[in-house]
Amino acid sequence: MSKRTSPPSAHDVARLAGVSQAAVSRAFTPGASIAKATRERVHQAAQALGYRPNLLARSLIKGQSGIIGVVIGAPRYPFFLAALAALSARMSKAGKHILVYTAEGETTVDLLVEHLLAYRVDALFLMAAGLSPRLARQCVEESVPVITYNLPAEPLPGFFAVAGDHVTGGARIAEHMLQQGYRRFAYMAGPPGSRTSQDRERGFSEHLAGRGVEAPLRAVGFFQREAAIAATRSLLAREDRPDAIFCGNDHMALAAIEVARFEFGLQVGRDLGVAGFDDLEEAAWPSFSLTSYSLPVDGVIDRVAAILLDGGENEPAATIVPGELKARGSTRRG
Amino acid sequence: MSKRTSPPSAHDVARLAGVSQAAVSRAFTPGASIAKATRERVHQAAQALGYRPNLLARSLIKGQSGIIGVVIGAPRYPFFLAALAALSARMSKAGKHILVYTAEGETTVDLLVEHLLAYRVDALFLMAAGLSPRLARQCVEESVPVITYNLPAEPLPGFFAVAGDHVTGGARIAEHMLQQGYRRFAYMAGPPGSRTSQDRERGFSEHLAGRGVEAPLRAVGFFQREAAIAATRSLLAREDRPDAIFCGNDHMALAAIEVARFEFGLQVGRDLGVAGFDDLEEAAWPSFSLTSYSLPVDGVIDRVAAILLDGGENEPAATIVPGELKARGSTRRG
DNA sequence: GTGAAAGCGCTAACAT
DNA sequence: ATGTTAGCGCTTTCAC
């Protein structure tokens, strides 16, 4: 009925309930020392007015906002979005909130973190590279816990690092491919600067080297479909065509399968082994049956949530979340 | 070096720069009346201390937080996440911020909106159903613009509604299938309560009826892969098997294609027409070549961003964002 | 258990 | 152009 332009304040409620404004505050503070009857009366009045404590004011006093800042560098990649969804669900259950930014160009991360800091976020979760040392230091000085995901293992002191087990995964893929009888290997890399891709490649190559196999061929797919298609073509057009390709992520691997099948008429598995990394949902679909190494969203988010919710009391540390080899038809020789 | 536990305030900066605290505020307010030299000096001092205006305090005064609240009901569905990413990019460019919640069960939307309102969000973008009339009324009273996406066309007065053109899309699919020579149709529905699914079905069925075709068969896939697989099986196991299935979204359609192909040995297109809705990225992949009706993320977000940024000056209204038929191999008879 | 009063860090009049 | 003052809506001593 009444058209109000600004929301009711604690004062309004206090007046209506016939108590002091402080009492209103107490009525909404769990465990505050207040008589049951008073709390009742206050809540009644609040209900009537549609009052809701202003969290901005509370945050201002507490010096903590209850907000977790999240920066996503590659919003197109399903894994990050799945992680975001999982984290969001976890945090809302804990009464925390998630302020999200997507970083288009790498260079903007600094700007976004700057904004986030201005909101006095309780913690930062970075799924993007490009934080400058200056800002990083500030985060530590202002004791804002920062969690990085899949970034350089020793970025800045005082940071939490959570990462998938890329090196082990690469090695497991290599071993699996060897067992299946493949002999001439190739690795399709992500963007040159990607630590993730580097680690996966290293695990793969070093395992092969340890087995006395010659170094894999190499192509760059930039973690993108179009580039991966081009990379696959160049690999398969060679005279010394590889008989197995390990792609730095599933997105590229799915593209590789399609190129092999539809453009080169190869039977994936028998003629050409293909493996990816991350174990996206599509990998298990019968159209692809893509061998992959899982990067468990839940495992990652478990760890992240634990750090976030344990109040930053724990010491900064690096966590490697183990994955699992998912052997499927795309690397089945028979 | 110095270990400070709480960030520097405007006072600290003022002291260091030898000016009043208000001057510091002005130095960080674009267009404020302040001498160039003073601003310089303040910025210098701020830089030295690592000062950053506390946005919570500013928001408290302004009564506006610069935060847009977003609620996502189905965080698993790529469209919503793509929309989120697009919106986030747009908003950060405009200096706004996005507070995200995912709603697991429908019933929690109220709770989330309550939280969001407590943060004095400038606007709400709901990609989830289940807001109670009570809260809806409060949003309007507190003049918080609310944009709903793909929800009932006339939800609450004072709301902005943005939706894809589901009815037209359904009709276009029907017409296309008829032209391709399919004659016995089926519709695979989403969850019973989904307005989106209902609209798509209505457009489809009514167009068919208008052409004198008998009513399509029907199965329910709940917008989920597993359920869609089961639904497809039940449809294809019938004696009077349909020769064309229109699925309420692409996710289900992709599953349907695989069941038809791998379980029933059908050649999709020739033996069975399949169409979806949304035009996900996967639809264009050669493995599927799925006919779909696009639901343009950018078109939707354009409209949403316009509402959000034009300061809620425009009148609440409903917008239908047009899509486009993407005819592909999955409905090609020849 | 409750109220009065002092801020949290900032912006917005109001003076000068 | 700048400093002073008064809040924004809340939490938190501190009396009582």
XYZ file of C-alpha atoms (C1' of nucleotides) in Angstrom:
700
model
C 0.000 0.000 0.000
C 2.303 2.703 1.282
C 4.834 3.682 -1.314
C 8.181 4.076 0.364
C 11.281 4.881 -1.542
C 13.850 3.886 1.049
C 13.696 0.735 3.136
C 12.741 0.939 6.809
C 15.587 1.286 9.268
C 16.134 -0.075 12.737
C 14.929 3.229 14.093
C 11.580 2.850 12.427
C 11.188 -0.575 13.911
C 12.289 0.625 17.330
C 9.708 3.372 17.313
C 6.934 1.008 16.322
C 7.949 -1.602 18.882
C 8.473 0.958 21.600
C 12.045 -0.039 22.306
C 15.452 1.449 21.689
C 17.211 1.074 18.390
C 19.861 -1.002 20.118
C 17.219 -3.487 21.112
C 16.317 -3.951 17.485
C 19.891 -4.736 16.714
C 19.989 -7.292 19.484
C 16.785 -8.866 18.302
C 18.527 -9.697 15.071
C 21.788 -10.798 16.608
C 21.870 -14.485 17.465
C 22.973 -15.026 21.018
C 22.521 -11.425 22.077
C 21.306 -10.704 25.557
C 17.673 -9.825 25.086
C 14.395 -10.918 26.644
C 12.342 -13.346 24.661
C 9.318 -11.091 24.835
C 11.225 -8.087 23.550
C 12.645 -10.038 20.660
C 9.157 -11.180 19.770
C 7.806 -7.681 19.793
C 10.651 -6.400 17.680
C 10.280 -9.157 15.153
C 6.600 -8.414 14.942
C 7.217 -4.779 14.217
C 9.942 -5.645 11.739
C 7.631 -7.988 9.936
C 4.982 -5.333 9.730
C 7.373 -2.817 8.216
C 9.232 -5.232 6.013
C 12.431 -4.451 7.849
C 15.640 -6.224 7.080
C 18.974 -5.314 8.710
C 21.214 -3.421 6.336
C 24.135 -5.705 5.749
C 26.245 -2.903 4.385
C 26.104 -1.111 7.707
C 26.866 -4.278 9.582
C 29.774 -5.032 7.309
C 31.120 -1.535 7.726
C 31.351 -2.014 11.455
C 32.557 -5.560 11.436
C 35.204 -4.808 8.855
C 34.076 -7.944 7.095
C 31.485 -8.154 4.411
C 30.658 -11.819 4.241
C 31.470 -11.553 0.583
C 33.852 -13.809 -1.273
C 35.336 -12.354 -4.421
C 35.691 -14.682 -7.369
C 37.544 -13.941 -10.580
C 37.098 -16.211 -13.567
C 39.533 -15.915 -16.418
C 37.976 -18.282 -18.923
C 34.241 -18.022 -18.429
C 33.674 -20.144 -21.516
C 35.213 -23.233 -20.074
C 32.620 -25.413 -18.390
C 34.861 -26.408 -15.549
C 35.076 -22.913 -14.131
C 31.392 -22.373 -14.326
C 30.707 -25.690 -12.671
C 33.147 -24.699 -9.973
C 31.394 -21.392 -9.568
C 28.022 -23.043 -9.216
C 29.334 -25.519 -6.678
C 31.051 -22.823 -4.683
C 28.036 -20.582 -4.748
C 25.848 -23.342 -3.379
C 28.342 -24.077 -0.621
C 28.754 -20.481 0.358
C 25.115 -19.553 0.462
C 24.616 -22.440 2.809
C 27.221 -20.826 5.035
C 25.614 -17.416 4.759
C 28.371 -16.062 2.584
C 27.977 -14.364 -0.718
C 29.865 -14.483 -3.955
C 30.853 -11.428 -5.930
C 31.823 -12.578 -9.394
C 34.004 -11.026 -12.023
C 35.023 -12.386 -15.349
C 38.364 -11.287 -16.699
C 38.357 -10.877 -20.437
C 41.941 -9.866 -21.026
C 44.547 -11.172 -18.628
C 45.630 -7.686 -17.770
C 42.386 -6.676 -16.167
C 42.635 -9.029 -13.243
C 44.395 -6.364 -11.243
C 41.552 -3.954 -11.768
C 38.959 -6.486 -10.725
C 40.816 -7.441 -7.595
C 41.133 -3.781 -6.791
C 37.347 -3.435 -6.929
C 36.878 -6.519 -4.871
C 39.247 -5.274 -2.227
C 37.342 -2.017 -2.104
C 34.294 -4.010 -1.079
C 36.260 -5.468 1.759
C 35.771 -9.003 0.587
C 36.565 -11.617 3.185
C 38.545 -13.678 0.725
C 39.459 -13.992 -2.905
C 39.249 -16.983 -5.176
C 41.168 -16.492 -8.377
C 40.588 -18.764 -11.332
C 42.580 -16.440 -13.521
C 46.174 -15.458 -13.963
C 47.642 -12.010 -14.026
C 47.671 -10.613 -10.521
C 50.488 -8.144 -10.079
C 52.942 -8.608 -7.214
C 51.965 -5.225 -5.860
C 48.317 -6.150 -5.411
C 49.241 -9.581 -4.233
C 51.302 -8.050 -1.474
C 48.429 -5.803 -0.505
C 46.112 -8.732 -0.162
C 48.522 -10.367 2.202
C 49.072 -7.163 4.165
C 45.357 -6.597 4.570
C 45.154 -10.235 5.529
C 42.671 -11.119 2.834
C 43.121 -14.816 2.156
C 43.680 -15.505 -1.520
C 43.138 -18.859 -3.129
C 44.459 -19.435 -6.594
C 43.277 -22.252 -8.754
C 45.592 -23.990 -11.178
C 48.112 -21.237 -11.120
C 51.869 -21.355 -10.703
C 52.617 -23.467 -7.684
C 54.680 -20.845 -5.896
C 53.070 -17.579 -6.888
C 53.251 -15.286 -3.936
C 53.942 -16.171 -0.362
C 50.851 -16.110 1.772
C 48.596 -17.451 -0.944
C 46.644 -20.641 -0.881
C 47.074 -22.655 -4.010
C 44.690 -25.357 -5.105
C 45.413 -27.263 -8.260
C 44.556 -30.423 -10.077
C 47.163 -33.109 -10.343
C 48.226 -32.299 -13.872
C 51.630 -33.925 -13.825
C 50.364 -37.228 -12.511
C 47.453 -37.094 -14.899
C 49.711 -36.591 -17.881
C 51.817 -39.518 -16.790
C 48.818 -41.770 -16.278
C 47.589 -40.977 -19.760
C 51.016 -41.768 -21.186
C 51.190 -45.088 -19.373
C 47.693 -46.001 -20.442
C 48.411 -45.220 -24.073
C 51.577 -47.275 -23.989
C 49.699 -50.212 -22.542
C 47.148 -49.947 -25.299
C 49.907 -50.311 -27.840
C 50.225 -46.824 -29.216
C 53.742 -45.881 -30.183
C 53.940 -42.541 -31.908
C 52.666 -39.771 -29.711
C 51.638 -36.170 -29.961
C 50.685 -33.556 -27.405
C 48.273 -30.761 -28.153
C 49.107 -27.802 -25.954
C 47.024 -24.987 -24.542
C 48.176 -21.374 -24.633
C 51.954 -21.124 -24.324
C 51.808 -19.412 -20.959
C 49.443 -21.881 -19.364
C 50.998 -23.593 -16.411
C 48.191 -26.110 -16.497
C 49.068 -27.165 -20.012
C 52.763 -27.189 -19.238
C 52.299 -29.500 -16.283
C 50.133 -31.893 -18.225
C 52.650 -31.970 -20.998
C 55.543 -32.466 -18.650
C 53.910 -35.420 -16.925
C 53.158 -36.935 -20.317
C 56.540 -36.365 -21.931
C 58.622 -37.331 -18.961
C 56.771 -40.562 -18.519
C 57.258 -41.423 -22.162
C 60.936 -40.535 -21.946
C 61.274 -42.765 -18.914
C 59.897 -45.595 -20.993
C 62.416 -44.933 -23.706
C 59.874 -43.625 -26.167
C 60.880 -40.823 -28.492
C 59.601 -37.346 -27.709
C 56.015 -36.679 -28.753
C 55.101 -34.443 -31.651
C 53.594 -31.180 -30.661
C 50.863 -28.811 -31.795
C 49.193 -25.863 -30.134
C 45.436 -25.741 -29.720
C 45.210 -22.816 -27.269
C 42.454 -24.644 -25.355
C 40.094 -23.467 -28.100
C 37.985 -25.489 -30.464
C 38.890 -23.785 -33.723
C 42.586 -23.792 -32.997
C 42.353 -27.408 -31.905
C 40.711 -28.359 -35.179
C 43.533 -26.718 -37.105
C 46.124 -28.357 -34.868
C 44.593 -31.775 -35.393
C 44.600 -31.315 -39.133
C 48.251 -30.388 -39.154
C 49.094 -33.387 -36.999
C 47.111 -35.883 -39.066
C 48.292 -34.528 -42.396
C 51.914 -35.389 -41.578
C 53.601 -38.269 -43.224
C 54.763 -39.546 -39.869
C 51.275 -39.176 -38.485
C 51.002 -39.916 -34.741
C 48.873 -42.863 -33.661
C 47.908 -41.220 -30.399
C 47.177 -37.633 -29.418
C 46.975 -36.400 -25.867
C 45.133 -33.097 -25.761
C 45.672 -30.598 -22.986
C 41.973 -30.527 -22.248
C 38.760 -32.268 -23.213
C 37.469 -29.387 -25.222
C 40.314 -29.793 -27.675
C 40.118 -33.578 -27.545
C 36.470 -33.590 -28.582
C 37.359 -31.449 -31.566
C 40.260 -33.746 -32.398
C 37.988 -36.780 -32.400
C 35.620 -35.133 -34.821
C 38.355 -34.069 -37.199
C 39.887 -37.555 -37.178
C 36.546 -39.196 -37.734
C 34.828 -36.888 -40.184
C 37.720 -35.350 -42.078
C 40.249 -38.168 -42.114
C 37.882 -41.101 -41.904
C 39.821 -42.613 -39.039
C 38.303 -44.950 -36.540
C 39.068 -43.363 -33.215
C 40.578 -45.894 -30.846
C 41.757 -48.336 -33.449
C 43.447 -46.002 -35.927
C 44.098 -43.128 -33.603
C 44.092 -42.888 -29.857
C 42.783 -39.647 -28.383
C 42.781 -38.572 -24.771
C 41.885 -35.370 -23.025
C 41.935 -33.897 -19.558
C 39.225 -32.703 -17.141
C 36.622 -35.364 -17.829
C 33.887 -33.047 -18.990
C 30.376 -34.385 -19.087
C 30.562 -34.833 -22.864
C 33.552 -37.133 -22.553
C 31.338 -39.942 -21.311
C 28.769 -39.542 -24.086
C 28.750 -42.463 -26.515
C 29.479 -40.181 -29.453
C 32.911 -39.533 -28.022
C 33.698 -42.057 -25.337
C 36.739 -39.956 -24.625
C 39.493 -41.170 -22.356
C 40.328 -38.440 -19.886
C 41.785 -37.666 -16.515
C 39.181 -36.280 -14.189
C 39.604 -33.025 -12.449
C 36.989 -33.367 -9.760
C 35.063 -30.163 -9.306
C 33.769 -31.320 -5.979
C 37.201 -32.215 -4.715
C 38.508 -28.819 -5.667
C 35.587 -26.953 -4.223
C 35.678 -29.000 -1.044
C 39.158 -27.788 -0.454
C 38.412 -24.217 -1.428
C 35.330 -24.085 0.758
C 37.273 -25.503 3.661
C 39.846 -22.738 3.396
C 37.212 -20.080 2.960
C 35.078 -21.151 5.864
C 37.753 -22.065 8.354
C 38.215 -18.356 8.725
C 41.602 -18.175 7.147
C 43.016 -19.595 10.338
C 44.951 -22.250 8.529
C 48.366 -21.603 7.145
C 48.712 -20.780 3.482
C 49.620 -23.914 1.628
C 49.458 -25.618 -1.700
C 47.002 -28.428 -2.243
C 47.048 -30.856 -5.092
C 43.651 -32.413 -5.679
C 44.053 -35.908 -7.094
C 42.063 -37.003 -10.100
C 41.341 -40.312 -11.727
C 42.036 -41.899 -15.070
C 38.877 -42.513 -17.070
C 39.805 -45.024 -19.728
C 37.227 -45.118 -22.491
C 36.807 -46.155 -26.087
C 38.865 -43.382 -27.638
C 42.027 -45.187 -26.571
C 40.864 -48.754 -27.057
C 42.946 -50.436 -29.710
C 40.856 -53.509 -30.201
C 56.936 -4.503 5.572
C 54.603 -3.190 8.225
C 52.016 -5.728 9.186
C 48.680 -3.999 9.347
C 45.572 -5.864 10.138
C 43.004 -3.316 8.976
C 43.239 -1.337 5.750
C 44.158 2.348 5.839
C 41.278 4.785 6.051
C 40.730 8.194 4.538
C 41.855 9.678 7.834
C 45.223 8.034 7.581
C 45.672 9.390 4.113
C 44.521 12.861 5.151
C 47.040 12.954 7.950
C 49.874 11.903 5.689
C 48.905 14.340 2.952
C 48.287 17.153 5.387
C 44.713 17.760 4.292
C 41.265 17.210 5.723
C 39.571 13.881 5.435
C 36.947 15.429 3.204
C 39.648 16.395 0.760
C 40.595 12.771 0.472
C 37.036 11.926 -0.361
C 36.992 14.599 -3.039
C 40.242 13.401 -4.489
C 38.539 10.125 -5.224
C 35.287 11.596 -6.471
C 35.307 12.314 -10.195
C 34.197 15.839 -10.900
C 34.552 17.053 -7.332
C 35.760 20.559 -6.743
C 39.370 20.121 -5.747
C 42.677 21.664 -6.833
C 44.800 19.600 -9.102
C 47.772 19.887 -6.787
C 45.788 18.705 -3.786
C 44.414 15.748 -5.643
C 47.937 14.835 -6.667
C 49.202 14.997 -3.143
C 46.332 12.927 -1.833
C 46.777 10.291 -4.482
C 50.436 10.150 -3.648
C 49.750 9.577 0.002
C 47.040 7.042 -0.840
C 49.428 5.170 -3.060
C 52.024 5.090 -0.333
C 49.587 3.657 2.170
C 47.796 1.367 -0.222
C 44.558 3.197 0.430
C 41.385 2.339 -1.382
C 38.018 3.964 -0.609
C 35.771 1.639 1.333
C 32.886 0.952 -0.989
C 30.735 -0.341 1.817
C 30.808 3.038 3.486
C 30.081 4.791 0.258
C 27.204 2.451 -0.471
C 25.798 2.991 2.975
C 25.503 6.691 2.340
C 24.363 6.517 -1.237
C 21.742 3.953 -0.416
C 22.955 2.093 -3.465
C 25.588 -0.566 -3.503
C 26.487 -0.842 -7.156
C 25.715 -4.510 -6.764
C 23.398 -6.479 -8.985
C 21.945 -9.608 -7.447
C 21.675 -12.644 -9.683
C 19.870 -15.851 -8.868
C 20.401 -18.913 -11.028
C 18.010 -21.795 -10.681
C 19.652 -24.339 -12.946
C 23.372 -23.766 -12.639
C 24.055 -26.905 -14.636
C 22.539 -25.601 -17.795
C 25.113 -23.917 -20.000
C 22.829 -21.169 -21.120
C 22.521 -19.650 -17.678
C 26.204 -19.752 -17.068
C 26.925 -18.199 -20.428
C 24.422 -15.515 -19.573
C 26.104 -14.965 -16.250
C 29.502 -14.607 -17.854
C 28.196 -12.178 -20.424
C 26.396 -10.134 -17.827
C 29.376 -10.068 -15.536
C 31.593 -8.753 -18.308
C 29.069 -6.065 -19.165
C 28.568 -4.988 -15.613
C 32.192 -4.782 -14.631
C 32.700 -2.518 -17.589
C 30.037 -0.296 -16.104
C 31.585 -0.407 -12.668
C 28.852 -2.604 -11.284
C 29.271 -5.855 -9.472
C 27.443 -9.113 -9.506
C 26.440 -11.001 -6.412
C 25.547 -14.534 -7.454
C 23.394 -17.146 -5.855
C 22.443 -20.529 -7.118
C 19.107 -21.904 -6.026
C 19.172 -25.638 -5.531
C 15.600 -26.259 -4.546
C 12.960 -23.957 -5.946
C 11.808 -23.019 -2.500
C 14.991 -21.291 -1.501
C 14.723 -18.446 -3.951
C 12.906 -16.388 -1.382
C 15.718 -16.774 1.075
C 18.317 -15.769 -1.443
C 16.425 -12.716 -2.535
C 16.049 -11.792 1.107
C 19.825 -11.871 1.507
C 20.314 -9.890 -1.643
C 17.879 -7.252 -0.503
C 19.743 -6.987 2.770
C 22.798 -5.981 0.781
C 20.795 -3.214 -0.796
C 21.377 -4.499 -4.281
C 20.576 -1.999 -6.992
C 18.676 -4.553 -9.005
C 17.824 -8.217 -9.207
C 18.123 -10.582 -12.108
C 16.246 -13.801 -11.540
C 16.905 -16.814 -13.704
C 14.904 -18.971 -11.344
C 11.308 -19.425 -10.405
C 9.766 -19.410 -6.988
C 9.676 -15.864 -5.691
C 6.825 -15.387 -3.282
C 4.335 -12.584 -3.858
C 5.236 -11.110 -0.497
C 8.880 -10.621 -1.393
C 7.996 -9.562 -4.881
C 5.860 -6.805 -3.461
C 8.683 -5.698 -1.221
C 11.031 -5.396 -4.135
C 8.609 -3.143 -5.876
C 7.994 -1.092 -2.738
C 11.685 -0.614 -2.142
C 11.934 0.238 -5.812
C 14.464 -2.444 -6.564
C 14.080 -3.250 -10.247
C 13.594 -6.956 -10.815
C 14.225 -8.671 -14.100
C 12.972 -12.182 -14.576
C 14.224 -14.412 -17.304
C 11.994 -16.942 -19.003
C 9.408 -16.843 -16.301
C 5.651 -16.533 -16.485
C 4.827 -13.632 -18.747
C 2.720 -11.792 -16.203
C 4.334 -12.568 -12.879
C 4.044 -9.560 -10.669
C 3.291 -6.019 -11.665
C 6.351 -3.819 -11.664
C 8.679 -6.522 -12.868
C 10.691 -6.549 -16.012
C 10.361 -9.748 -17.938
C 12.812 -10.887 -20.552
C 12.186 -14.115 -22.367
C 13.151 -16.007 -25.457
C 10.590 -16.416 -28.176
C 9.578 -19.919 -27.257
C 6.206 -19.996 -28.935
C 7.496 -18.762 -32.261
C 10.457 -21.085 -32.007
C 8.244 -24.095 -31.449
C 6.168 -23.133 -34.439
C 9.192 -22.635 -36.651
C 10.475 -26.067 -35.730
C 7.095 -27.586 -36.538
C 6.934 -25.878 -39.907
C 10.472 -26.902 -40.738
C 9.808 -30.523 -39.860
C 6.685 -30.556 -41.970
C 8.578 -29.166 -44.909
C 11.175 -31.873 -44.513
C 8.468 -34.459 -44.850
C 8.121 -35.744 -41.327
C 4.609 -36.757 -40.429
C 4.392 -38.382 -37.043
C 5.564 -36.071 -34.319
C 6.545 -36.192 -30.687
C 7.401 -33.543 -28.134
C 9.777 -34.157 -25.275
C 8.851 -31.891 -22.404
C 10.854 -30.349 -19.608
C 9.657 -30.352 -16.000
C 5.866 -30.108 -15.816
C 5.933 -26.672 -14.216
C 8.306 -25.127 -16.692
C 6.727 -22.258 -18.514
C 9.561 -22.369 -20.988
C 8.777 -25.931 -21.937
C 5.070 -25.220 -22.044
C 5.513 -22.331 -24.437
C 7.744 -24.302 -26.749
C 5.273 -27.120 -26.776
C 2.363 -24.830 -27.398
C 4.013 -23.183 -30.377
C 4.843 -26.600 -31.767
C 1.501 -28.261 -31.204
C -0.628 -25.372 -32.288
C 1.274 -24.991 -35.500
C 0.854 -28.666 -36.252
C -2.818 -28.489 -35.430
C -3.174 -25.534 -37.745
C -1.729 -27.699 -40.504
C -4.200 -30.420 -39.772
C -1.642 -32.809 -38.373
C -2.634 -35.058 -35.533
C -1.441 -34.129 -32.066
C 2.160 -35.089 -31.313
C 3.077 -37.902 -28.980
C 4.517 -36.783 -25.715
C 7.219 -37.792 -23.256
C 8.802 -36.013 -20.342
C 12.554 -35.525 -20.177
C 12.696 -32.985 -17.326
C 15.435 -31.080 -19.153
C 17.839 -33.740 -17.886
C 20.019 -36.121 -19.784
C 19.141 -39.338 -18.011
C 15.443 -38.697 -18.084
C 15.704 -37.709 -21.734
C 17.418 -40.966 -22.550
C 14.616 -42.896 -20.914
C 12.010 -40.769 -22.646
C 13.591 -41.352 -26.026
C 13.656 -45.082 -25.458
C 9.996 -45.156 -24.580
C 9.166 -43.113 -27.661
C 11.213 -45.211 -30.057
C 10.094 -48.525 -28.628
C 6.486 -47.799 -29.559
C 4.900 -49.570 -32.428
C 3.682 -46.291 -33.831
C 7.142 -44.804 -33.443
C 7.350 -41.095 -34.292
C 9.501 -40.040 -37.230
C 10.363 -36.698 -35.677
C 11.009 -35.607 -32.105
C 11.115 -32.023 -30.968
C 12.912 -31.786 -27.649
C 12.275 -28.942 -25.236
C 15.963 -28.130 -25.142
C 19.211 -29.094 -26.808
C 20.502 -30.999 -23.844
C 17.706 -33.512 -24.227
C 17.961 -33.482 -27.999
C 21.624 -34.459 -27.928
C 20.748 -37.382 -25.707
C 17.913 -38.348 -28.026
C 20.221 -38.397 -31.021
C 22.614 -40.727 -29.275
C 19.898 -43.118 -28.184
C 18.429 -43.229 -31.668
C 21.812 -43.766 -33.243
C 23.533 -46.115 -30.844
C 20.650 -48.022 -29.312
C 18.175 -48.188 -32.162
C 20.591 -48.008 -35.062
C 18.617 -45.247 -36.689
C 20.144 -42.772 -39.060
C 19.274 -39.411 -37.588
C 17.782 -37.154 -40.201
C 16.703 -39.854 -42.592
C 15.005 -42.279 -40.222
C 14.266 -39.894 -37.426
C 14.201 -36.131 -37.307
C 15.417 -34.544 -34.079
C 15.328 -30.907 -33.114
C 16.152 -29.046 -29.942
C 16.005 -25.540 -28.584
C 18.658 -23.052 -27.420
C 21.311 -23.768 -30.032
C 24.036 -24.811 -27.623
C 27.569 -24.889 -28.916
C 27.451 -28.675 -29.233
C 24.499 -28.487 -31.596
C 26.744 -27.287 -34.403
C 29.339 -30.008 -33.884
C 29.462 -32.514 -36.735
C 28.739 -35.405 -34.367
C 25.278 -34.013 -33.820
C 24.484 -31.399 -36.418
C 21.396 -30.694 -34.410
C 18.618 -28.509 -35.719
C 17.694 -25.980 -33.090
C 16.157 -22.612 -32.442
C 18.700 -20.205 -31.087
C 18.169 -18.381 -27.882
C 20.729 -15.648 -28.282
C 22.590 -15.050 -25.063
C 23.844 -11.734 -26.305
C 20.414 -10.566 -27.301
C 19.051 -11.431 -23.905
C 21.918 -9.876 -22.030
C 21.797 -6.766 -24.179
C 18.289 -6.207 -23.057
C 18.993 -7.045 -19.432
C 22.030 -4.794 -19.321
C 20.047 -1.976 -20.864
C 17.444 -2.208 -18.139
C 20.042 -2.509 -15.428
C 22.140 0.408 -16.550
C 19.435 2.819 -17.602
C 18.904 3.308 -13.926
C 15.522 1.704 -13.788
C 14.106 4.794 -15.378
C 12.244 2.843 -17.970
C 8.837 1.425 -17.309
C 8.527 -2.217 -16.347
C 7.732 -4.196 -19.431
C 7.983 -7.579 -21.021
C 10.498 -8.174 -23.758
C 10.564 -11.094 -26.088
C 13.986 -11.657 -27.569
C 13.686 -13.184 -31.019
C 15.750 -16.200 -31.979
C 16.554 -17.912 -35.209
C 15.968 -21.308 -36.714
C 19.164 -23.262 -37.216
C 18.328 -25.995 -39.658
C 20.957 -28.724 -39.635
C 21.457 -32.342 -40.548
C 19.392 -33.846 -37.767
C 16.239 -32.887 -39.658
C 17.471 -33.478 -43.170
C 15.488 -36.204 -44.817
C 17.669 -36.719 -47.834
C 17.927 -6.941 30.082
C 17.872 -2.446 28.336
C 18.941 2.394 26.783
C 22.278 6.075 25.805
C 26.189 7.201 23.312
C 30.190 6.442 20.553
C 31.746 5.223 16.477
C 32.641 2.020 11.589
C 34.547 5.031 6.866
C 32.669 7.574 4.102
C 29.713 11.631 1.482
C 27.243 15.883 1.438
C 25.760 20.087 2.897
C 27.434 24.191 4.993
C 30.675 27.560 5.925
C 34.700 30.159 4.858
C 39.072 25.242 -3.093
C 39.030 23.596 1.415
C 37.798 22.453 6.313
C 34.000 21.570 9.593
C 29.957 19.184 10.728
C 26.383 16.050 10.425
C 24.814 11.923 9.438
C 24.140 6.846 6.427
C 22.303 2.237 9.633
C 24.151 -0.433 12.219
C 27.125 -2.835 16.496
C 29.107 -2.307 20.726
C 30.762 -0.642 25.035
C 29.053 1.276 29.149
C 25.898 2.502 32.606
C 21.951 1.418 34.994
